[in-house]
mmCIF file of C-alpha atoms in Angstrom:
data_model
loop_
_atom_site.group_PDB
_atom_site.id
_atom_site.type_symbol
_atom_site.label_atom_id
_atom_site.label_comp_id
_atom_site.label_asym_id
_atom_site.label_seq_id
_atom_site.Cartn_x
_atom_site.Cartn_y
_atom_site.Cartn_z
ATOM 1 C CA UNK A 1 11.992 -9.655 11.079
ATOM 2 C CA UNK A 2 11.242 -6.700 13.345
ATOM 3 C CA UNK A 3 7.613 -6.058 14.260
ATOM 4 C CA UNK A 4 5.505 -2.916 14.439
ATOM 5 C CA UNK A 5 2.049 -2.070 15.774
ATOM 6 C CA UNK A 6 -0.344 -0.128 13.574
ATOM 7 C CA UNK A 7 -1.228 2.961 15.610
ATOM 8 C CA UNK A 8 -2.954 2.256 18.894
ATOM 9 C CA UNK A 9 -4.954 -0.665 17.521
ATOM 10 C CA UNK A 10 -2.771 -3.416 18.948
ATOM 11 C CA UNK A 11 -2.498 -5.020 15.508
ATOM 12 C CA UNK A 12 1.095 -6.262 15.282
ATOM 13 C CA UNK A 13 2.651 -6.939 11.886
ATOM 14 C CA UNK A 14 6.096 -7.350 10.359
ATOM 15 C CA UNK A 15 7.894 -4.018 9.882
ATOM 16 C CA UNK A 16 7.626 -4.562 6.134
ATOM 17 C CA UNK A 17 4.622 -6.179 4.528
ATOM 18 C CA UNK A 18 4.204 -7.593 1.042
ATOM 19 C CA UNK A 19 2.045 -5.747 -1.473
ATOM 20 C CA UNK A 20 0.701 -8.532 -3.666
ATOM 21 C CA UNK A 21 -1.018 -6.509 -6.426
ATOM 22 C CA UNK A 22 1.807 -6.822 -8.950
ATOM 23 C CA UNK A 23 1.615 -10.606 -8.882
ATOM 24 C CA UNK A 24 -1.742 -10.454 -10.660
ATOM 25 C CA UNK A 25 -2.433 -6.943 -11.888
ATOM 26 C CA UNK A 26 -1.091 -3.573 -12.914
ATOM 27 C CA UNK A 27 2.469 -4.203 -14.080
ATOM 28 C CA UNK A 28 1.923 -6.587 -16.980
ATOM 29 C CA UNK A 29 0.795 -10.221 -17.350
ATOM 30 C CA UNK A 30 -0.034 -12.059 -14.140
ATOM 31 C CA UNK A 31 2.736 -14.107 -12.567
ATOM 32 C CA UNK A 32 2.389 -17.860 -12.968
ATOM 33 C CA UNK A 33 0.187 -18.990 -10.094
ATOM 34 C CA UNK A 34 2.645 -21.546 -8.731
ATOM 35 C CA UNK A 35 5.455 -18.992 -8.823
ATOM 36 C CA UNK A 36 3.272 -16.420 -7.064
ATOM 37 C CA UNK A 37 2.400 -18.887 -4.313
ATOM 38 C CA UNK A 38 6.091 -19.720 -3.870
ATOM 39 C CA UNK A 39 7.021 -16.035 -3.574
ATOM 40 C CA UNK A 40 4.339 -15.340 -0.951
ATOM 41 C CA UNK A 41 5.446 -18.344 1.105
ATOM 42 C CA UNK A 42 9.086 -17.296 0.715
ATOM 43 C CA UNK A 43 8.175 -13.907 2.158
ATOM 44 C CA UNK A 44 6.618 -15.568 5.178
ATOM 45 C CA UNK A 45 9.629 -17.846 5.588
ATOM 46 C CA UNK A 46 11.709 -14.664 5.858
ATOM 47 C CA UNK A 47 9.507 -13.125 8.535
ATOM 48 C CA UNK A 48 6.803 -11.254 6.632
ATOM 49 C CA UNK A 49 3.446 -11.586 8.385
ATOM 50 C CA UNK A 50 1.493 -8.780 6.673
ATOM 51 C CA UNK A 51 0.031 -9.382 3.205
ATOM 52 C CA UNK A 52 -1.977 -6.893 1.165
ATOM 53 C CA UNK A 53 -4.467 -7.654 -1.603
ATOM 54 C CA UNK A 54 -7.806 -6.386 -2.972
ATOM 55 C CA UNK A 55 -10.832 -7.506 -4.923
ATOM 56 C CA UNK A 56 -9.752 -5.090 -7.658
ATOM 57 C CA UNK A 57 -6.426 -6.825 -8.292
ATOM 58 C CA UNK A 58 -7.565 -9.022 -11.142
ATOM 59 C CA UNK A 59 -11.221 -9.222 -10.020
ATOM 60 C CA UNK A 60 -10.432 -11.557 -7.154
ATOM 61 C CA UNK A 61 -7.548 -13.421 -8.785
ATOM 62 C CA UNK A 62 -4.996 -11.970 -6.390
ATOM 63 C CA UNK A 63 -7.115 -12.915 -3.380
ATOM 64 C CA UNK A 64 -7.342 -16.492 -4.676
ATOM 65 C CA UNK A 65 -3.567 -16.737 -5.054
ATOM 66 C CA UNK A 66 -3.013 -15.303 -1.595
ATOM 67 C CA UNK A 67 -5.585 -17.659 -0.109
ATOM 68 C CA UNK A 68 -3.836 -20.683 -1.602
ATOM 69 C CA UNK A 69 -0.417 -19.501 -0.433
ATOM 70 C CA UNK A 70 -1.399 -18.640 3.130
ATOM 71 C CA UNK A 71 -3.966 -21.344 3.949
ATOM 72 C CA UNK A 72 -1.412 -23.609 5.696
ATOM 73 C CA UNK A 73 -0.148 -20.732 7.874
ATOM 74 C CA UNK A 74 -3.332 -18.678 8.209
ATOM 75 C CA UNK A 75 -3.188 -18.299 11.973
ATOM 76 C CA UNK A 76 0.273 -16.696 11.910
ATOM 77 C CA UNK A 77 -0.345 -13.977 9.305
ATOM 78 C CA UNK A 78 -2.332 -10.764 8.889
ATOM 79 C CA UNK A 79 -4.317 -10.434 5.658
ATOM 80 C CA UNK A 80 -5.604 -7.104 4.378
ATOM 81 C CA UNK A 81 -8.013 -6.749 1.479
ATOM 82 C CA UNK A 82 -10.270 -4.023 0.074
ATOM 83 C CA UNK A 83 -13.724 -3.199 -1.293
ATOM 84 C CA UNK A 84 -14.958 -0.187 -3.179
ATOM 85 C CA UNK A 85 -15.234 -0.595 -6.975
ATOM 86 C CA UNK A 86 -18.120 -1.626 -9.220
ATOM 87 C CA UNK A 87 -17.666 -5.339 -9.932
ATOM 88 C CA UNK A 88 -14.131 -5.026 -8.569
ATOM 89 C CA UNK A 89 -13.077 -3.054 -11.654
ATOM 90 C CA UNK A 90 -11.663 0.444 -10.983
ATOM 91 C CA UNK A 91 -12.522 1.651 -14.492
ATOM 92 C CA UNK A 92 -16.227 0.993 -13.824
ATOM 93 C CA UNK A 93 -16.395 3.441 -10.921
ATOM 94 C CA UNK A 94 -16.919 3.408 -7.178
ATOM 95 C CA UNK A 95 -19.376 1.331 -5.154
ATOM 96 C CA UNK A 96 -19.296 1.292 -1.359
ATOM 97 C CA UNK A 97 -22.977 0.661 -0.762
ATOM 98 C CA UNK A 98 -23.534 -1.486 2.355
ATOM 99 C CA UNK A 99 -24.861 -4.414 0.325
ATOM 100 C CA UNK A 100 -21.801 -4.279 -1.913
ATOM 101 C CA UNK A 101 -19.436 -4.189 1.076
ATOM 102 C CA UNK A 102 -21.112 -7.270 2.518
ATOM 103 C CA UNK A 103 -20.947 -9.160 -0.791
ATOM 104 C CA UNK A 104 -17.285 -8.291 -1.381
ATOM 105 C CA UNK A 105 -16.494 -9.466 2.152
ATOM 106 C CA UNK A 106 -18.204 -12.829 1.653
ATOM 107 C CA UNK A 107 -16.456 -13.320 -1.686
ATOM 108 C CA UNK A 108 -13.088 -12.388 -0.151
ATOM 109 C CA UNK A 109 -13.540 -14.845 2.712
ATOM 110 C CA UNK A 110 -14.138 -17.624 0.191
ATOM 111 C CA UNK A 111 -11.236 -16.693 -2.073
ATOM 112 C CA UNK A 112 -8.849 -16.206 0.856
ATOM 113 C CA UNK A 113 -9.910 -19.547 2.371
ATOM 114 C CA UNK A 114 -10.481 -18.033 5.786
ATOM 115 C CA UNK A 115 -13.237 -17.216 8.250
ATOM 116 C CA UNK A 116 -12.075 -13.667 8.937
ATOM 117 C CA UNK A 117 -10.325 -10.739 7.297
ATOM 118 C CA UNK A 118 -7.776 -9.110 9.584
ATOM 119 C CA UNK A 119 -7.928 -5.659 7.977
ATOM 120 C CA UNK A 120 -10.665 -4.547 5.573
ATOM 121 C CA UNK A 121 -10.056 -1.288 3.723
ATOM 122 C CA UNK A 122 -12.347 0.946 1.727
ATOM 123 C CA UNK A 123 -10.248 1.145 -1.443
ATOM 124 C CA UNK A 124 -11.341 4.676 -2.341
ATOM 125 C CA UNK A 125 -13.839 7.039 -0.728
ATOM 126 C CA UNK A 126 -17.224 6.876 -2.468
ATOM 127 C CA UNK A 127 -18.880 10.341 -2.495
ATOM 128 C CA UNK A 128 -22.274 8.717 -3.138
ATOM 129 C CA UNK A 129 -22.267 6.775 0.136
ATOM 130 C CA UNK A 130 -21.954 8.617 3.476
ATOM 131 C CA UNK A 131 -18.795 7.607 5.302
ATOM 132 C CA UNK A 132 -20.920 6.893 8.369
ATOM 133 C CA UNK A 133 -22.744 4.164 6.409
ATOM 134 C CA UNK A 134 -19.487 2.646 5.222
ATOM 135 C CA UNK A 135 -17.954 2.628 8.697
ATOM 136 C CA UNK A 136 -21.201 1.363 10.209
ATOM 137 C CA UNK A 137 -21.329 -1.555 7.793
ATOM 138 C CA UNK A 138 -17.750 -2.552 8.562
ATOM 139 C CA UNK A 139 -18.529 -2.231 12.274
ATOM 140 C CA UNK A 140 -21.346 -4.756 11.812
ATOM 141 C CA UNK A 141 -18.951 -7.120 10.025
ATOM 142 C CA UNK A 142 -16.508 -6.748 12.919
ATOM 143 C CA UNK A 143 -19.267 -7.513 15.412
ATOM 144 C CA UNK A 144 -20.137 -10.601 13.365
ATOM 145 C CA UNK A 145 -16.525 -11.799 13.576
ATOM 146 C CA UNK A 146 -15.949 -11.667 9.804
ATOM 147 C CA UNK A 147 -13.604 -8.671 9.984
ATOM 148 C CA UNK A 148 -11.210 -7.644 12.758
ATOM 149 C CA UNK A 149 -9.986 -4.174 11.788
ATOM 150 C CA UNK A 150 -11.180 -1.294 9.578
ATOM 151 C CA UNK A 151 -8.985 0.665 7.196
ATOM 152 C CA UNK A 152 -9.200 3.415 4.592
ATOM 153 C CA UNK A 153 -7.135 3.984 1.463
ATOM 154 C CA UNK A 154 -6.280 7.376 -0.073
ATOM 155 C CA UNK A 155 -8.843 9.070 2.163
ATOM 156 C CA UNK A 156 -8.679 12.745 3.071
ATOM 157 C CA UNK A 157 -8.693 14.326 6.518
ATOM 158 C CA UNK A 158 -12.462 14.805 6.880
ATOM 159 C CA UNK A 159 -13.282 11.295 5.654
ATOM 160 C CA UNK A 160 -10.840 9.804 8.150
ATOM 161 C CA UNK A 161 -12.378 11.790 10.997
ATOM 162 C CA UNK A 162 -15.941 10.833 10.050
ATOM 163 C CA UNK A 163 -15.086 7.145 9.720
ATOM 164 C CA UNK A 164 -13.100 7.030 12.941
ATOM 165 C CA UNK A 165 -16.013 8.520 14.882
ATOM 166 C CA UNK A 166 -18.191 5.536 13.939
ATOM 167 C CA UNK A 167 -15.675 2.672 13.873
ATOM 168 C CA UNK A 168 -12.064 3.208 14.961
ATOM 169 C CA UNK A 169 -9.785 3.146 11.929
ATOM 170 C CA UNK A 170 -6.758 0.895 12.413
ATOM 171 C CA UNK A 171 -4.784 1.945 9.343
ATOM 172 C CA UNK A 172 -4.719 4.316 6.419
ATOM 173 C CA UNK A 173 -3.134 3.000 3.238
ATOM 174 C CA UNK A 174 -1.978 5.726 0.865
ATOM 175 C CA UNK A 175 0.962 6.425 -1.383
ATOM 176 C CA UNK A 176 3.991 7.796 0.449
ATOM 177 C CA UNK A 177 7.641 7.750 -0.497
ATOM 178 C CA UNK A 178 10.584 10.002 -1.164
ATOM 179 C CA UNK A 179 8.902 11.137 -4.343
ATOM 180 C CA UNK A 180 5.376 11.587 -2.965
ATOM 181 C CA UNK A 181 5.498 13.375 0.373
ATOM 182 C CA UNK A 182 2.101 15.049 0.471
ATOM 183 C CA UNK A 183 0.916 12.952 3.469
ATOM 184 C CA UNK A 184 3.449 14.763 5.663
ATOM 185 C CA UNK A 185 1.441 17.975 5.541
ATOM 186 C CA UNK A 186 -1.928 16.980 7.031
ATOM 187 C CA UNK A 187 -2.312 13.212 7.056
ATOM 188 C CA UNK A 188 0.571 12.121 9.305
ATOM 189 C CA UNK A 189 -0.275 14.638 12.080
ATOM 190 C CA UNK A 190 -3.916 13.486 12.033
ATOM 191 C CA UNK A 191 -2.979 9.811 12.177
ATOM 192 C CA UNK A 192 -0.676 10.499 15.113
ATOM 193 C CA UNK A 193 -3.453 12.367 16.917
ATOM 194 C CA UNK A 194 -6.033 9.606 16.362
ATOM 195 C CA UNK A 195 -3.688 6.664 16.883
ATOM 196 C CA UNK A 196 -4.065 5.300 13.350
ATOM 197 C CA UNK A 197 -1.283 3.350 11.651
ATOM 198 C CA UNK A 198 -0.005 4.213 8.187
ATOM 199 C CA UNK A 199 0.639 1.684 5.417
ATOM 200 C CA UNK A 200 2.451 3.331 2.478
ATOM 201 C CA UNK A 201 1.859 1.695 -0.876
ATOM 202 C CA UNK A 202 4.280 2.283 -3.747
ATOM 203 C CA UNK A 203 7.037 2.955 -1.186
ATOM 204 C CA UNK A 204 9.585 2.537 -3.977
ATOM 205 C CA UNK A 205 7.856 5.047 -6.233
ATOM 206 C CA UNK A 206 6.404 2.312 -8.472
ATOM 207 C CA UNK A 207 9.958 1.124 -9.010
ATOM 208 C CA UNK A 208 11.559 4.484 -9.722
ATOM 209 C CA UNK A 209 13.374 4.720 -6.381
ATOM 210 C CA UNK A 210 15.219 1.466 -7.021
ATOM 211 C CA UNK A 211 17.437 3.347 -9.484
ATOM 212 C CA UNK A 212 16.645 0.772 -12.167
ATOM 213 C CA UNK A 213 14.364 3.007 -14.264
ATOM 214 C CA UNK A 214 16.499 5.198 -16.466
ATOM 215 C CA UNK A 215 15.624 8.307 -18.444
ATOM 216 C CA UNK A 216 14.925 6.238 -21.566
ATOM 217 C CA UNK A 217 12.717 3.603 -19.908
ATOM 218 C CA UNK A 218 9.498 2.499 -21.613
ATOM 219 C CA UNK A 219 6.541 0.463 -20.390
ATOM 220 C CA UNK A 220 4.257 -2.088 -22.022
ATOM 221 C CA UNK A 221 0.581 -1.514 -22.690
ATOM 222 C CA UNK A 222 -0.429 -3.717 -19.728
ATOM 223 C CA UNK A 223 1.820 -1.725 -17.371
ATOM 224 C CA UNK A 224 -0.229 1.111 -15.863
ATOM 225 C CA UNK A 225 2.899 3.264 -15.634
ATOM 226 C CA UNK A 226 2.598 3.741 -19.394
ATOM 227 C CA UNK A 227 -0.293 6.144 -18.671
ATOM 228 C CA UNK A 228 1.167 7.899 -15.617
ATOM 229 C CA UNK A 229 2.428 11.449 -16.277
ATOM 230 C CA UNK A 230 5.304 11.002 -13.843
ATOM 231 C CA UNK A 231 6.669 8.218 -16.055
ATOM 232 C CA UNK A 232 6.457 10.140 -19.316
ATOM 233 C CA UNK A 233 9.787 10.439 -21.177
ATOM 234 C CA UNK A 234 10.217 14.101 -20.268
ATOM 235 C CA UNK A 235 9.365 13.557 -16.586
ATOM 236 C CA UNK A 236 11.685 10.556 -16.326
ATOM 237 C CA UNK A 237 14.568 12.658 -17.586
ATOM 238 C CA UNK A 238 13.938 15.422 -15.090
ATOM 239 C CA UNK A 239 13.316 13.054 -12.188
ATOM 240 C CA UNK A 240 16.669 11.304 -12.516
ATOM 241 C CA UNK A 241 18.045 13.810 -10.006
ATOM 242 C CA UNK A 242 16.060 12.053 -7.281
ATOM 243 C CA UNK A 243 17.293 8.618 -8.338
ATOM 244 C CA UNK A 244 20.857 9.934 -8.279
ATOM 245 C CA UNK A 245 20.378 11.386 -4.794
ATOM 246 C CA UNK A 246 19.070 8.087 -3.421
ATOM 247 C CA UNK A 247 21.838 6.176 -5.173
ATOM 248 C CA UNK A 248 24.480 8.404 -3.604
ATOM 249 C CA UNK A 249 23.074 7.841 -0.115
ATOM 250 C CA UNK A 250 22.997 4.104 -0.784
ATOM 251 C CA UNK A 251 26.689 4.110 -1.638
ATOM 252 C CA UNK A 252 27.621 5.797 1.627
ATOM 253 C CA UNK A 253 25.511 3.354 3.618
ATOM 254 C CA UNK A 254 26.642 0.274 1.683
ATOM 255 C CA UNK A 255 23.043 -0.457 0.826
ATOM 256 C CA UNK A 256 20.890 -0.426 -2.301
ATOM 257 C CA UNK A 257 18.674 2.435 -3.434
ATOM 258 C CA UNK A 258 15.563 0.393 -2.640
ATOM 259 C CA UNK A 259 16.802 -0.281 0.888
ATOM 260 C CA UNK A 260 17.467 3.416 1.487
ATOM 261 C CA UNK A 261 14.006 4.386 0.239
ATOM 262 C CA UNK A 262 12.368 1.852 2.573
ATOM 263 C CA UNK A 263 14.619 2.656 5.539
ATOM 264 C CA UNK A 264 13.752 6.339 5.091
ATOM 265 C CA UNK A 265 10.061 5.522 5.374
ATOM 266 C CA UNK A 266 10.583 3.305 8.412
ATOM 267 C CA UNK A 267 12.451 6.190 10.025
ATOM 268 C CA UNK A 268 9.587 8.652 9.691
ATOM 269 C CA UNK A 269 7.296 7.141 12.353
ATOM 270 C CA UNK A 270 7.328 3.895 14.400
ATOM 271 C CA UNK A 271 3.778 3.089 13.266
ATOM 272 C CA UNK A 272 4.511 3.220 9.531
ATOM 273 C CA UNK A 273 4.580 -0.158 7.742
ATOM 274 C CA UNK A 274 5.488 -0.015 4.026
ATOM 275 C CA UNK A 275 4.256 -2.751 1.699
ATOM 276 C CA UNK A 276 6.683 -3.010 -1.240
ATOM 277 C CA UNK A 277 5.674 -5.470 -3.916
ATOM 278 C CA UNK A 278 7.771 -7.632 -6.203
ATOM 279 C CA UNK A 279 7.555 -10.732 -8.353
ATOM 280 C CA UNK A 280 11.193 -11.754 -7.848
ATOM 281 C CA UNK A 281 12.760 -13.548 -4.881
ATOM 282 C CA UNK A 282 16.039 -11.608 -5.012
ATOM 283 C CA UNK A 283 14.133 -8.310 -4.959
ATOM 284 C CA UNK A 284 12.074 -9.536 -2.017
ATOM 285 C CA UNK A 285 15.262 -10.346 -0.103
ATOM 286 C CA UNK A 286 16.767 -6.984 -1.044
ATOM 287 C CA UNK A 287 13.677 -5.126 0.203
ATOM 288 C CA UNK A 288 13.603 -7.024 3.482
ATOM 289 C CA UNK A 289 17.218 -6.037 4.077
ATOM 290 C CA UNK A 290 15.983 -2.461 4.578
ATOM 291 C CA UNK A 291 14.963 -3.221 8.160
ATOM 292 C CA UNK A 292 18.650 -3.549 9.041
ATOM 293 C CA UNK A 293 19.703 -0.256 7.417
ATOM 294 C CA UNK A 294 20.157 2.336 10.129
ATOM 295 C CA UNK A 295 19.486 5.984 9.345
ATOM 296 C CA UNK A 296 20.224 8.307 12.269
ATOM 297 C CA UNK A 297 18.248 11.447 13.051
ATOM 298 C CA UNK A 298 21.061 13.414 11.421
ATOM 299 C CA UNK A 299 20.882 11.180 8.336
ATOM 300 C CA UNK A 300 17.135 11.704 8.077
ATOM 301 C CA UNK A 301 17.493 15.451 8.512
ATOM 302 C CA UNK A 302 20.135 15.657 5.793
ATOM 303 C CA UNK A 303 18.083 13.531 3.430
ATOM 304 C CA UNK A 304 15.018 15.648 4.107
ATOM 305 C CA UNK A 305 16.941 18.815 3.335
ATOM 306 C CA UNK A 306 18.250 17.324 0.101
ATOM 307 C CA UNK A 307 14.771 16.211 -0.944
ATOM 308 C CA UNK A 308 13.477 19.742 -0.489
ATOM 309 C CA UNK A 309 15.876 20.867 -3.190
ATOM 310 C CA UNK A 310 14.514 18.457 -5.826
ATOM 311 C CA UNK A 311 11.394 19.285 -7.819
ATOM 312 C CA UNK A 312 9.498 16.189 -8.941
ATOM 313 C CA UNK A 313 7.981 16.414 -12.410
ATOM 314 C CA UNK A 314 4.646 14.931 -13.426
ATOM 315 C CA UNK A 315 1.423 13.996 -11.648
ATOM 316 C CA UNK A 316 1.296 10.590 -10.004
ATOM 317 C CA UNK A 317 -2.014 9.693 -11.693
ATOM 318 C CA UNK A 318 -3.949 10.586 -14.819
ATOM 319 C CA UNK A 319 -6.393 13.473 -14.441
ATOM 320 C CA UNK A 320 -9.378 11.090 -14.385
ATOM 321 C CA UNK A 321 -7.944 8.896 -11.623
ATOM 322 C CA UNK A 322 -6.791 11.898 -9.625
ATOM 323 C CA UNK A 323 -10.448 12.613 -8.818
ATOM 324 C CA UNK A 324 -10.683 9.373 -6.801
ATOM 325 C CA UNK A 325 -8.122 10.308 -4.141
ATOM 326 C CA UNK A 326 -7.960 12.377 -0.966
ATOM 327 C CA UNK A 327 -11.721 12.769 -0.629
#
């Protein structure tokens, strides 16, 4: 597995990480614990050293699974987790008070079976707590040796600047893919200027960019995509043009749609590290194959031009959740 460094932090990770959320939360019933542990260890066996979780993914359940899986190989991996929600439940609102950050950190250390967290993110910016307090609290945790690097998730330009002035930000984790390119406008230039790495979540468009979600797809009640406007029946029909574009590129490159979507992201900047998630070994292996797909500058330019001609239908979040991002 190729390696990358997140910005100018010196934190080296595998070029693709593993987003572990879906093993416990968000896409339906949690994966059997033994199967989840096996998948995480299989990822490491294949060169993945960067694993992403959060308190909010099943109120600590995902952290516990990750802790069990990685305990035997703890010294050779990078673990990222997050704080920021009341009781670890997004629906209950935001909470990044210093005392809450400290409690979440202690709980995460216990669940992850470790004495330090490599990368601690604020899951969403809390408008009720000054960013300087948040960054200052994480700085204290770094000084205490409990945390090694500070990150933000779905933060806007001003929040990133304010945080970075107090405690250097190692990475920003936000959605970025062929069907959500907003970060290109203001976020990527700022990260380049400040030397901050970028960790795209949902790099496969919550599964859409794999080409496996057709116009007539439906989602169960426990699958959060059932509430996302971009996955409504009408939007799915209109968005098939993007899936067809990616599929056509995949054919010419003798790759899969998922591999093209990930290779495209890897080609945008050398400090971008996508974290696709999966519950299936064959999908994990398919995703990891993206690091060997070569897209030239000409390829990237042509793809970019083609993407400009496709209008994506539907918001990526519900109106209520939209208020939590890019603050």
